[in-house]
Amino acid sequence: MTRQQPLDDPDVSPFDVARAAAERIATVTGVERHDIAITLGSGWASAINLLGEVTHEIPARELPGFHVPSVPGHSPTIRSVRSSSGSHLLVLGARSHLYEGRGVRSVAHGARVSAACGARVFVMTNASGAIRPEWGPGTAVLINDHINFTGVSPLEGATFIDMKDAYSTRLRTIAKTVDATLEEGVYFGLRGPQYETPAEIRAARVLGADLVGMSTVIETISARESGLEVLGLALITNRAAGVSDDVLTHDAVLAAGRQAEPRMASLLARIVEHL
Ligand code: 8IG
């Protein structure tokens, strides 16, 4: 059983919880505003070593609203990093996924805390399955749009927000100046945790999707609600169901991530330098 958390209380505003976490982060780090927030997904963790100097590391459980992740490959800390250019980076190692069952507020929390910490840019990395057959494991893809197929939204009440350019054209252009060979595609976001059937992947392809995963879409919606500019970077770790004959396992996904990790770390660090 998870403990009762402030985000579970419908009478508590998730933005108040985010503000409390942000105040704690500012107090502990002495950094009044962080400029860029970065969520490290599986296959991206070692980027931390290239982003700059880690000045503070806060266990997620010490901050309001964060839970300790239950999935191997995700590290539950929030770190403050000073980049070589002097920017303050907030690196989120604690991420909730819908399939963990802690609710959509928990998934949205990182983006809300990032905005409350003063960030203007939210960089999200993830591991994804390729719907496009030409994308093998190790391919890096800039997310240029998404299809939210989770059936839920982090927005509460009549919060009608614009989702055009959700994945900032400006930030994608900057990323392409760093690596012009970066692929681009539409991310199909599902709740999981089961991987898809081949029929579901065929359907996703017909709907216009290029890659698939179980994160990112809820966080992007929250980030846009909070006024953050979003950059989404996916590492392809497998071909989606039916795209190849491979059996999909979490271990194989992690192994592909580990193999590509040094390359992704360098790519991410170079992009962040230019933001
Ligand atoms: I890594 O093929 C990774 N995450 N839904 N499908 C879904 N999520 C994923 C996949 C995949 N690969």
XYZ file of N, CA and C and ligand atoms in Angstrom:
837
model
N 0.834 -1.211 0.000
C 0.000 0.000 0.000
C 0.863 1.254 0.000
N 0.486 2.207 -0.803
C 1.188 3.478 -0.735
C 0.573 4.318 0.388
N 1.418 5.151 0.996
C 0.917 6.053 2.027
C -0.012 7.071 1.392
N -0.877 7.634 2.220
C -1.707 8.733 1.740
C -0.789 9.897 1.354
N -0.935 10.401 0.174
C -0.079 11.477 -0.323
C -0.930 12.727 -0.527
N -0.309 13.894 -0.426
C -1.098 15.120 -0.604
C -1.788 15.174 -1.969
N -1.147 14.600 -2.982
C -1.754 14.665 -4.320
C -3.010 13.813 -4.418
N -3.183 12.866 -3.480
C -4.360 11.997 -3.528
C -5.610 12.684 -2.999
N -5.428 13.845 -2.361
C -6.564 14.531 -1.753
C -7.202 15.476 -2.774
N -8.441 15.195 -3.174
C -9.077 16.019 -4.208
C -9.285 17.473 -3.772
N -9.246 17.707 -2.454
C -9.423 19.086 -1.979
C -8.126 19.880 -1.956
N -7.024 19.211 -2.253
C -5.729 19.899 -2.294
C -5.394 20.190 -3.754
N -4.980 21.422 -4.040
C -4.589 21.750 -5.408
C -3.220 21.153 -5.716
N -3.100 20.446 -6.852
C -1.792 19.888 -7.208
C -0.747 20.986 -7.425
N -1.220 22.198 -7.730
C -0.275 23.310 -7.927
C 0.286 23.786 -6.587
N -0.512 23.669 -5.519
C 0.005 24.006 -4.184
C 1.073 22.997 -3.758
N 0.832 21.735 -4.068
C 1.831 20.707 -3.730
C 3.110 20.956 -4.535
N 2.942 21.319 -5.798
C 4.106 21.615 -6.649
C 4.876 22.817 -6.108
N 4.142 23.815 -5.669
C 4.786 25.011 -5.123
C 5.552 24.668 -3.849
N 4.986 23.813 -3.024
C 5.676 23.405 -1.792
C 6.970 22.669 -2.135
N 6.921 21.791 -3.134
C 8.131 21.069 -3.539
C 9.167 22.042 -4.086
N 8.702 23.006 -4.869
C 9.622 23.980 -5.477
C 10.281 24.843 -4.414
N 9.517 25.215 -3.396
C 10.095 26.018 -2.312
C 11.174 25.242 -1.577
N 10.901 23.963 -1.368
C 11.880 23.102 -0.691
C 13.140 22.976 -1.562
N 12.950 22.819 -2.864
C 14.101 22.705 -3.774
C 14.935 23.986 -3.734
N 14.254 25.127 -3.741
C 14.969 26.408 -3.704
C 15.743 26.557 -2.389
N 15.121 26.121 -1.295
C 15.783 26.227 0.008
C 17.018 25.330 0.071
N 16.843 24.079 -0.342
C 17.950 23.117 -0.233
C 19.099 23.488 -1.167
N 18.769 23.933 -2.376
C 19.822 24.186 -3.372
C 20.369 25.612 -3.294
N 19.596 26.508 -2.706
C 19.994 27.913 -2.728
C 19.832 28.543 -4.102
N 19.197 27.800 -5.011
C 18.968 28.312 -6.368
C 17.537 28.828 -6.438
N 17.400 30.118 -6.654
C 16.078 30.728 -6.624
C 15.226 30.307 -7.819
N 15.881 30.238 -9.002
C 15.129 29.723 -10.150
C 16.005 28.825 -11.003
N 15.435 27.675 -11.326
C 16.090 26.772 -12.265
C 15.614 27.136 -13.664
N 16.526 27.091 -14.638
C 16.194 27.573 -15.979
C 15.553 26.497 -16.856
N 16.105 25.298 -16.751
C 15.693 24.199 -17.627
C 15.461 22.963 -16.770
N 14.341 22.289 -16.990
C 14.099 21.022 -16.295
C 14.282 19.878 -17.279
N 14.866 18.807 -16.794
C 15.167 17.666 -17.664
C 14.719 16.381 -16.980
N 13.882 15.613 -17.645
C 13.479 14.307 -17.135
C 14.277 13.239 -17.854
N 15.006 12.452 -17.074
C 15.819 11.398 -17.683
C 15.054 10.082 -17.679
N 14.744 9.586 -18.860
C 14.062 8.304 -19.000
C 15.073 7.178 -19.099
N 14.580 5.945 -19.239
C 15.523 4.828 -19.304
C 16.362 4.957 -20.572
N 17.651 4.690 -20.417
C 18.589 4.847 -21.525
C 19.249 6.212 -21.556
N 18.832 7.086 -20.648
C 19.361 8.454 -20.672
C 20.060 8.853 -19.379
N 20.053 7.967 -18.382
C 20.481 8.351 -17.033
C 21.912 8.881 -16.974
N 22.809 8.317 -17.785
C 24.213 8.714 -17.627
C 24.485 10.096 -18.214
N 23.498 10.692 -18.855
C 23.648 12.072 -19.341
C 23.976 13.012 -18.196
N 23.572 12.634 -16.996
C 23.819 13.497 -15.833
C 25.300 13.868 -15.742
N 26.177 12.940 -16.127
C 27.624 13.181 -15.999
C 28.150 14.219 -16.974
N 27.388 14.501 -18.019
C 27.861 15.432 -19.048
C 27.152 16.780 -18.985
N 26.103 16.861 -18.185
C 25.299 18.092 -18.192
C 25.977 19.230 -17.434
N 26.817 18.869 -16.491
C 27.482 19.899 -15.691
C 27.816 19.353 -14.321
N 27.958 20.270 -13.367
C 28.313 19.863 -12.010
C 27.053 19.675 -11.180
N 26.884 18.465 -10.631
C 25.748 18.217 -9.751
C 26.033 18.905 -8.416
N 25.268 19.927 -8.096
C 25.546 20.664 -6.857
C 24.705 20.142 -5.698
N 23.523 19.616 -5.991
C 22.669 19.086 -4.930
C 21.881 17.897 -5.459
N 21.675 16.941 -4.566
C 20.899 15.759 -4.922
C 19.879 15.534 -3.815
N 18.614 15.572 -4.159
C 17.555 15.450 -3.150
C 16.770 14.163 -3.404
N 16.701 13.281 -2.428
C 15.869 12.091 -2.602
C 14.415 12.504 -2.852
N 13.792 11.895 -3.832
C 12.435 12.276 -4.214
C 11.471 12.198 -3.032
N 11.682 11.212 -2.163
C 10.731 11.009 -1.061
C 10.747 12.170 -0.068
N 11.773 13.018 -0.143
C 11.839 14.169 0.772
C 11.091 15.388 0.230
N 10.543 15.266 -0.961
C 9.836 16.396 -1.566
C 8.347 16.088 -1.673
N 7.500 17.060 -1.343
C 6.056 16.825 -1.425
C 5.622 16.352 -2.816
N 4.800 15.319 -2.843
C 4.178 14.881 -4.080
C 4.935 13.875 -4.904
N 6.212 13.664 -4.584
C 6.976 12.679 -5.361
C 6.900 11.317 -4.686
N 6.865 10.285 -5.504
C 6.868 8.918 -4.998
C 8.165 8.262 -5.427
N 8.528 7.238 -4.718
C 9.697 6.473 -5.148
C 9.256 5.521 -6.252
N 9.873 5.619 -7.441
C 9.438 4.809 -8.572
C 9.610 3.311 -8.309
N 8.749 2.526 -8.921
C 8.746 1.082 -8.672
C 9.423 0.294 -9.782
N 9.903 0.999 -10.804
C 10.444 0.294 -11.971
C 11.967 0.347 -11.967
N 12.653 -0.786 -12.130
C 14.111 -0.736 -12.214
C 14.542 0.101 -13.413
N 15.583 0.862 -13.263
C 16.036 1.700 -14.373
C 15.646 3.152 -14.190
N 14.872 3.437 -13.144
C 14.514 4.821 -12.848
C 15.088 5.182 -11.475
N 15.815 6.277 -11.389
C 16.474 6.602 -10.120
C 15.773 7.762 -9.422
N 15.388 7.543 -8.187
C 14.481 8.474 -7.522
C 15.145 9.679 -6.845
N 15.798 10.526 -7.601
C 16.346 11.745 -7.016
C 16.041 12.936 -7.918
N 16.074 14.101 -7.286
C 15.964 15.361 -8.006
C 17.317 16.036 -7.827
N 17.960 16.398 -8.920
C 19.291 16.983 -8.811
C 19.344 18.381 -9.404
N 20.127 19.208 -8.760
C 20.375 20.541 -9.277
C 21.763 20.534 -9.898
N 21.838 20.959 -11.140
C 23.086 20.897 -11.903
C 23.424 22.286 -12.411
N 24.695 22.647 -12.268
C 25.176 23.905 -12.815
C 25.858 23.579 -14.126
N 25.315 24.067 -15.256
C 25.906 23.750 -16.559
C 27.151 24.594 -16.781
N 27.938 24.224 -17.784
C 29.188 24.954 -18.040
C 28.900 26.404 -18.412
N 27.711 26.660 -18.991
C 27.381 28.037 -19.361
C 26.754 28.801 -18.192
N 26.602 28.134 -17.042
C 26.086 28.827 -15.861
C 24.592 28.684 -15.651
N 23.911 27.927 -16.529
C 22.472 27.713 -16.323
C 22.245 26.756 -15.161
N 21.110 26.924 -14.521
C 20.711 25.997 -13.464
C 19.741 24.979 -14.048
N 20.134 23.725 -14.007
C 19.307 22.653 -14.546
C 18.679 21.871 -13.394
N 17.412 21.552 -13.549
C 16.727 20.709 -12.578
C 16.539 19.347 -13.233
N 17.238 18.352 -12.723
C 17.203 17.040 -13.372
C 16.330 16.096 -12.561
N 15.233 15.692 -13.163
C 14.238 14.869 -12.476
C 14.505 13.400 -12.784
N 14.900 12.666 -11.756
C 15.084 11.224 -11.923
C 13.865 10.460 -11.449
N 12.953 11.167 -10.825
C 11.744 10.531 -10.301
C 10.591 10.830 -11.246
N 10.030 9.783 -11.789
C 8.959 9.955 -12.751
C 7.877 8.937 -12.441
N 6.628 9.348 -12.523
C 5.516 8.406 -12.370
C 4.947 8.088 -13.735
N 4.523 6.872 -13.883
C 3.836 6.445 -15.103
C 2.409 6.068 -14.742
N 1.501 6.213 -15.677
C 0.106 5.869 -15.387
C -0.034 4.427 -14.917
N 0.766 3.527 -15.498
C 0.610 2.108 -15.152
C 1.008 1.798 -13.711
N 1.685 2.745 -13.045
C 2.031 2.521 -11.639
C 0.835 2.741 -10.728
N -0.215 3.320 -11.280
C -1.478 3.398 -10.543
C -1.543 4.478 -9.487
N -0.649 5.465 -9.541
C -0.668 6.519 -8.516
C -1.450 7.738 -8.967
N -2.099 7.597 -10.087
C -2.961 8.680 -10.533
C -2.258 9.654 -11.447
N -3.078 10.389 -12.156
C -2.570 11.274 -13.193
C -1.862 12.491 -12.585
N -2.264 12.898 -11.383
C -1.580 14.028 -10.741
C -0.120 13.697 -10.457
N 0.116 12.461 -10.068
C 1.490 12.033 -9.795
C 2.332 12.090 -11.073
N 1.732 11.726 -12.208
C 2.446 11.761 -13.492
C 2.756 13.210 -13.887
N 1.827 14.107 -13.563
C 1.964 15.512 -13.966
C 2.881 16.309 -13.043
N 3.185 15.751 -11.879
C 3.842 16.523 -10.822
C 5.196 17.107 -11.241
N 5.997 16.321 -11.943
C 7.338 16.796 -12.322
C 7.276 18.065 -13.163
N 6.358 18.103 -14.102
C 6.214 19.292 -14.954
C 5.745 20.480 -14.125
N 4.811 20.222 -13.201
C 4.287 21.324 -12.376
C 5.346 21.860 -11.428
N 6.154 20.964 -10.866
C 7.237 21.409 -9.991
C 8.264 22.193 -10.805
N 8.559 21.721 -12.001
C 9.533 22.408 -12.864
C 9.098 23.839 -13.127
N 7.827 24.002 -13.464
C 7.309 25.351 -13.714
C 7.375 26.189 -12.440
N 7.040 25.574 -11.309
C 7.064 26.309 -10.032
C 8.492 26.687 -9.639
N 9.472 25.928 -10.138
C 10.886 26.254 -9.888
C 11.381 27.349 -10.829
N 10.525 27.788 -11.738
C 10.889 28.892 -12.615
C 11.345 28.485 -14.006
N 11.352 27.181 -14.267
C 11.842 26.727 -15.574
C 10.922 27.213 -16.698
N 11.524 27.481 -17.839
C 10.756 27.847 -19.037
C 10.755 26.709 -20.045
N 11.766 25.848 -19.920
C 11.943 24.754 -20.884
C 11.908 23.421 -20.147
N 11.184 22.480 -20.711
C 11.039 21.152 -20.119
C 11.510 20.127 -21.149
N 12.607 19.485 -20.838
C 13.167 18.487 -21.753
C 12.785 17.106 -21.239
N 12.139 16.346 -22.070
C 11.750 15.001 -21.667
C 12.441 13.974 -22.521
N 13.027 12.989 -21.874
C 13.617 11.893 -22.634
C 12.868 10.617 -22.273
N 12.851 9.685 -23.200
C 12.199 8.410 -22.897
C 12.788 7.311 -23.770
N 12.393 6.101 -23.470
C 12.656 4.968 -24.352
C 11.335 4.598 -25.005
N 11.375 4.290 -26.285
C 10.152 4.038 -27.038
C 10.319 2.848 -27.971
N 9.175 2.340 -28.419
C 9.156 1.326 -29.466
C 8.938 1.996 -30.810
N 9.558 1.454 -31.838
C 9.419 2.027 -33.182
C 8.237 1.403 -33.920
N 7.380 2.261 -34.428
C 6.324 1.797 -35.325
C 6.855 1.816 -36.764
N 7.714 2.789 -37.032
C 8.370 2.826 -38.345
C 9.427 1.733 -38.415
N 9.302 0.827 -39.393
C 10.215 -0.325 -39.442
C 11.675 0.060 -39.661
N 11.928 1.218 -40.257
C 13.326 1.585 -40.548
C 14.075 2.085 -39.320
N 13.373 2.282 -38.205
C 14.042 2.745 -36.987
C 14.418 1.564 -36.101
N 15.699 1.230 -36.086
C 16.163 0.138 -35.236
C 16.499 0.629 -33.847
N 16.761 -0.321 -32.915
C 17.199 0.064 -31.574
C 18.434 0.963 -31.653
N 18.447 2.009 -30.862
C 19.574 2.947 -30.870
C 19.283 4.218 -31.649
N 18.152 4.250 -32.373
C 17.786 5.459 -33.122
C 17.257 6.527 -32.158
N 17.745 7.757 -32.322
C 17.226 8.875 -31.524
C 16.187 9.618 -32.351
N 15.060 9.922 -31.731
C 13.945 10.563 -32.437
C 13.467 11.789 -31.664
N 13.321 12.893 -32.363
C 12.689 14.085 -31.802
C 11.182 13.907 -31.922
N 10.496 14.025 -30.814
C 9.034 13.923 -30.872
C 8.497 15.243 -31.422
N 7.703 15.179 -32.502
C 7.174 16.425 -33.058
C 5.672 16.600 -32.819
N 5.046 15.568 -32.264
C 3.625 15.663 -31.920
C 3.265 14.377 -31.184
N 2.087 14.349 -30.588
C 1.699 13.091 -29.951
C 0.223 12.788 -30.191
N -0.107 11.535 -29.958
C -1.503 11.114 -29.902
C -1.697 10.538 -28.502
N -2.534 11.215 -27.704
C -2.756 10.760 -26.331
C -3.840 9.684 -26.356
N -3.410 8.440 -26.265
C -4.343 7.312 -26.291
C -4.484 6.688 -24.904
N -4.127 7.466 -23.880
C -4.228 6.928 -22.525
C -5.662 6.996 -22.003
N -6.470 7.835 -22.633
C -7.845 7.995 -22.168
C -7.980 8.971 -21.016
N -6.885 9.542 -20.542
C -6.980 10.497 -19.434
C -6.213 11.776 -19.753
N -6.463 12.780 -18.918
C -5.787 14.065 -19.033
C -5.412 14.526 -17.629
N -4.312 15.241 -17.490
C -3.959 15.803 -16.187
C -4.722 17.086 -15.876
N -5.434 17.617 -16.843
C -6.118 18.894 -16.645
C -7.397 18.655 -15.856
N -7.652 19.547 -14.929
C -8.829 19.401 -14.083
C -9.774 20.569 -14.342
N -11.040 20.267 -14.516
C -12.010 21.317 -14.797
C -11.948 21.742 -16.253
N -12.570 22.875 -16.534
C -12.682 23.346 -17.920
C -11.415 24.083 -18.333
N -10.320 23.342 -18.373
C -9.020 23.935 -18.671
C -8.696 23.649 -20.134
N -9.120 24.532 -21.020
C -8.960 24.277 -22.454
C -7.635 24.857 -22.923
N -6.668 24.017 -23.151
C -5.374 24.566 -23.558
C -5.047 24.174 -24.999
N -4.319 25.067 -25.645
C -3.896 24.863 -27.034
C -2.803 23.793 -27.075
N -2.945 22.815 -27.950
C -1.925 21.782 -28.061
C -1.223 21.805 -29.429
N -1.421 22.881 -30.204
C -0.616 23.044 -31.413
C 0.806 23.379 -30.972
N 1.781 22.862 -31.672
C 3.178 23.150 -31.339
C 3.523 22.753 -29.893
N 2.851 21.704 -29.400
C 3.127 21.239 -28.033
C 4.605 20.884 -27.895
N 5.166 20.290 -28.937
C 6.597 19.980 -28.955
C 7.266 21.075 -29.788
N 7.750 22.055 -29.092
C 8.191 23.322 -29.654
C 9.023 23.215 -30.933
N 8.530 23.850 -31.982
C 9.281 23.918 -33.237
C 10.621 24.603 -33.015
N 10.603 25.648 -32.189
C 11.841 26.375 -31.904
C 12.890 25.446 -31.288
N 12.485 24.661 -30.299
C 13.448 23.779 -29.627
C 13.893 22.642 -30.553
N 12.972 22.157 -31.389
C 13.368 21.090 -32.334
C 14.380 21.618 -33.341
N 14.209 22.859 -33.739
C 15.163 23.460 -34.682
C 16.546 23.550 -34.043
N 16.580 23.939 -32.771
C 17.861 24.002 -32.065
C 18.488 22.604 -31.988
N 17.671 21.609 -31.652
C 18.204 20.238 -31.547
C 18.806 19.786 -32.872
N 18.158 20.198 -33.958
C 18.657 19.775 -35.281
C 19.948 20.484 -35.677
N 20.199 21.655 -35.091
C 21.493 22.284 -35.366
C 22.611 21.487 -34.694
N 22.276 20.788 -33.621
C 23.265 19.949 -32.930
C 23.473 18.640 -33.675
N 22.386 18.046 -34.157
C 22.478 16.804 -34.921
C 21.416 16.830 -36.020
N 21.867 17.140 -37.215
C 20.943 17.295 -38.345
C 20.331 15.963 -38.767
N 20.904 14.847 -38.308
C 20.396 13.532 -38.730
C 19.288 13.019 -37.815
N 18.949 13.790 -36.775
C 17.885 13.352 -35.864
C 16.591 13.076 -36.622
N 15.977 11.951 -36.324
C 14.684 11.630 -36.911
C 13.599 12.416 -36.163
N 12.429 12.547 -36.775
C 11.293 13.171 -36.097
C 10.065 12.300 -36.249
N 9.212 12.299 -35.254
C 8.005 11.508 -35.396
C 6.952 11.780 -34.341
N 5.794 11.181 -34.602
C 4.616 11.327 -33.741
C 4.589 10.183 -32.723
N 4.492 10.582 -31.441
C 4.533 9.632 -30.322
C 3.123 9.202 -29.959
N 2.932 7.909 -29.864
C 1.633 7.346 -29.502
C 1.712 6.951 -28.033
N 0.971 7.646 -27.183
C 1.073 7.420 -25.741
C -0.051 6.541 -25.223
N 0.336 5.439 -24.570
C -0.616 4.475 -24.027
C -0.381 4.293 -22.539
N -1.394 3.782 -21.838
C -1.250 3.560 -20.402
C -0.339 2.389 -20.090
N -0.374 1.321 -20.919
C 0.349 0.113 -20.591
C -0.275 -0.555 -19.374
N 0.471 -1.394 -18.625
C 1.870 -1.726 -18.866
C 2.109 -2.831 -19.887
N 1.063 -3.440 -20.375
C 1.319 -4.444 -21.413
C 1.814 -3.748 -22.677
N 2.697 -4.406 -23.380
C 3.038 -3.904 -24.701
C 1.840 -4.161 -25.616
N 1.920 -3.638 -26.832
C 0.759 -3.690 -27.713
C 0.643 -5.050 -28.415
N -0.548 -5.282 -28.924
C -0.715 -6.379 -29.881
C -0.292 -5.854 -31.250
N 0.051 -6.761 -32.160
C 0.352 -6.305 -33.528
C -0.803 -5.520 -34.148
N -2.034 -5.902 -33.843
C -3.192 -5.173 -34.400
C -3.238 -3.741 -33.867
N -2.900 -3.579 -32.596
C -2.880 -2.216 -32.030
C -1.800 -1.368 -32.693
N -0.665 -1.974 -32.976
C 0.400 -1.212 -33.642
C 0.002 -0.873 -35.080
N -0.653 -1.800 -35.770
C -1.140 -1.471 -37.127
C -2.131 -0.316 -37.061
N -2.997 -0.340 -36.050
C -3.974 0.742 -35.886
C -3.265 2.069 -35.617
N -2.265 2.025 -34.741
C -1.523 3.257 -34.405
C -0.852 3.823 -35.656
N -0.329 2.943 -36.489
C 0.347 3.414 -37.713
C -0.660 4.103 -38.634
N -1.848 3.502 -38.775
C -2.895 4.100 -39.616
C -3.286 5.476 -39.073
N -3.265 5.623 -37.753
C -3.641 6.891 -37.126
C -2.562 7.958 -37.252
N -1.381 7.556 -37.715
C -0.346 8.560 -37.953
C 0.803 8.549 -36.960
N 0.924 7.464 -36.182
C 1.988 7.403 -35.180
C 3.249 6.758 -35.737
N 4.388 7.197 -35.206
C 5.691 6.686 -35.639
C 6.421 5.917 -34.549
N 6.113 6.245 -33.298
C 6.752 5.563 -32.167
C 5.739 5.462 -31.043
N 6.023 4.559 -30.084
C 5.012 4.265 -29.062
C 5.671 4.099 -27.702
N 4.950 4.549 -26.677
C 5.473 4.393 -25.327
C 4.418 4.665 -24.275
N 4.850 4.606 -23.015
C 3.914 4.695 -21.879
C 4.170 5.911 -21.001
N 4.845 6.905 -21.543
C 5.118 8.105 -20.741
C 4.783 9.338 -21.585
N 5.327 10.470 -21.196
C 5.470 11.673 -22.035
C 4.195 12.456 -22.330
N 3.104 11.794 -22.756
C 1.958 12.597 -23.215
C 1.297 13.388 -22.075
N 1.139 12.756 -20.926
C 0.516 13.440 -19.781
C 1.428 14.563 -19.300
N 2.729 14.275 -19.255
C 3.682 15.287 -18.814
C 3.701 16.482 -19.767
N 3.604 16.207 -21.052
C 3.606 17.301 -22.029
C 2.360 18.173 -21.878
N 1.227 17.551 -21.677
C -0.006 18.331 -21.498
C 0.129 19.228 -20.262
N 0.650 18.661 -19.172
C 0.840 19.455 -17.945
C 1.842 20.571 -18.169
N 2.907 20.256 -18.877
C 3.936 21.263 -19.140
C 3.334 22.421 -19.937
N 2.525 22.102 -20.913
C 1.905 23.158 -21.719
C 0.920 23.973 -20.881
N 0.192 23.299 -20.021
C -0.728 24.011 -19.128
C 0.040 25.024 -18.277
N 1.257 24.633 -17.863
C 2.061 25.490 -16.998
C 2.952 26.443 -17.775
N 2.804 26.464 -19.087
C 3.520 27.449 -19.893
C 4.943 27.079 -20.260
N 5.313 25.816 -20.026
C 6.666 25.377 -20.376
C 6.758 25.062 -21.864
N 7.922 25.336 -22.428
C 8.222 24.890 -23.787
C 8.774 23.472 -23.681
N 8.318 22.581 -24.543
C 8.667 21.160 -24.410
C 9.575 20.687 -25.538
N 10.623 19.966 -25.137
C 11.446 19.225 -26.094
C 11.364 17.753 -25.718
N 10.960 16.915 -26.644
C 10.836 15.480 -26.378
C 11.824 14.687 -27.208
N 12.637 13.903 -26.514
C 13.655 13.094 -27.193
C 13.436 11.635 -26.839
N 13.284 10.805 -27.854
C 13.048 9.383 -27.612
C 14.228 8.561 -28.116
N 14.574 7.561 -27.334
C 15.537 6.565 -27.786
C 14.755 5.308 -28.150
N 14.865 4.891 -29.393
C 14.207 3.644 -29.802
C 14.998 2.464 -29.228
N 14.309 1.645 -28.432
C 14.991 0.479 -27.864
C 14.452 -0.829 -28.426
N 13.370 -0.753 -29.160
C 12.798 -1.977 -29.746
C 11.884 -1.604 -30.906
N 11.658 -2.568 -31.795
C 10.602 -2.363 -32.782
C 9.296 -2.805 -32.127
N 8.246 -2.047 -32.348
C 6.953 -2.338 -31.723
C 6.413 -3.681 -32.219
N 5.412 -4.174 -31.510
C 4.873 -5.510 -31.779
C 4.467 -5.673 -33.248
N 4.923 -6.740 -33.862
C 4.551 -7.032 -35.244
C 5.393 -6.301 -36.267
N 6.149 -5.283 -35.829
C 7.041 -4.577 -36.754
C 8.257 -5.468 -37.032
N 8.635 -6.254 -36.022
C 9.627 -7.305 -36.235
C 9.144 -8.542 -35.490
N 9.844 -9.647 -35.647
C 9.417 -10.891 -34.991
C 9.938 -11.014 -33.569
N 10.756 -10.031 -33.128
C 11.357 -10.120 -31.795
C 10.285 -10.178 -30.706
N 10.578 -10.945 -29.647
C 9.727 -10.930 -28.457
C 10.129 -9.720 -27.626
N 9.126 -9.004 -27.102
C 9.403 -7.793 -26.332
C 9.556 -8.111 -24.852
N 10.723 -7.782 -24.314
C 10.894 -7.928 -22.869
C 11.494 -6.649 -22.312
N 11.175 -6.363 -21.041
C 11.713 -5.177 -20.393
C 13.239 -5.264 -20.313
N 13.761 -6.478 -20.097
C 15.216 -6.655 -20.014
C 15.905 -6.292 -21.324
N 15.308 -6.705 -22.439
C 15.904 -6.385 -23.740
C 15.869 -4.884 -23.991
N 14.778 -4.260 -23.567
C 14.627 -2.812 -23.708
C 15.720 -2.093 -22.903
N 15.941 -2.550 -21.661
C 16.973 -1.930 -20.817
C 18.366 -2.144 -21.413
N 18.591 -3.336 -21.957
C 19.910 -3.635 -22.539
C 20.187 -2.735 -23.733
N 19.185 -2.547 -24.584
C 19.359 -1.662 -25.751
C 19.608 -0.236 -25.282
N 18.934 0.145 -24.214
C 19.127 1.476 -23.650
C 20.550 1.655 -23.165
N 21.041 0.666 -22.431
C 22.412 0.753 -21.896
C 23.431 0.889 -23.024
N 23.199 0.150 -24.098
C 24.164 0.180 -25.199
C 24.220 1.557 -25.867
N 23.058 2.196 -25.973
C 23.007 3.490 -26.664
C 23.303 4.660 -25.731
N 23.366 4.376 -24.437
C 23.410 5.428 -23.429
C 24.521 6.469 -23.614
N 25.764 6.052 -23.865
C 26.808 7.075 -24.020
C 26.496 8.052 -25.160
N 25.968 7.512 -26.248
C 25.641 8.354 -27.398
C 24.487 9.314 -27.065
N 23.481 8.811 -26.359
C 22.344 9.658 -25.998
C 22.774 10.740 -25.016
N 23.662 10.354 -24.081
C 24.137 11.311 -23.080
C 24.813 12.485 -23.762
N 25.666 12.180 -24.713
C 26.392 13.234 -25.419
C 25.431 14.098 -26.238
N 24.493 13.450 -26.916
C 23.495 14.195 -27.705
C 22.708 15.150 -26.811
N 22.227 14.639 -25.688
C 21.413 15.469 -24.797
C 22.225 16.637 -24.237
N 23.443 16.343 -23.801
C 24.270 17.411 -23.215
C 24.527 18.507 -24.240
N 24.806 18.113 -25.487
C 25.076 19.126 -26.517
C 23.818 19.930 -26.817
N 22.678 19.279 -26.845
C 21.443 20.030 -27.109
C 21.167 21.019 -25.977
N 21.301 20.545 -24.734
C 21.003 21.414 -23.588
C 21.916 22.634 -23.574
N 23.176 22.447 -23.975
C 24.106 23.576 -24.060
C 23.574 24.684 -24.972
N 22.793 24.291 -25.979
C 22.321 25.266 -26.964
C 20.957 25.857 -26.642
N 20.313 25.368 -25.594
C 18.958 25.856 -25.308
C 18.988 27.230 -24.636
I 11.095 1.135 -24.450
O 6.973 -1.117 -27.847
C 9.286 0.841 -24.980
N 8.268 1.350 -24.335
N 3.769 0.865 -25.286
N 5.376 -0.140 -26.583
C 5.041 0.636 -25.522
N 5.925 1.164 -24.711
C 7.195 0.923 -24.975
C 7.626 0.153 -26.041
C 6.674 -0.423 -26.898
N 8.950 0.098 -26.022
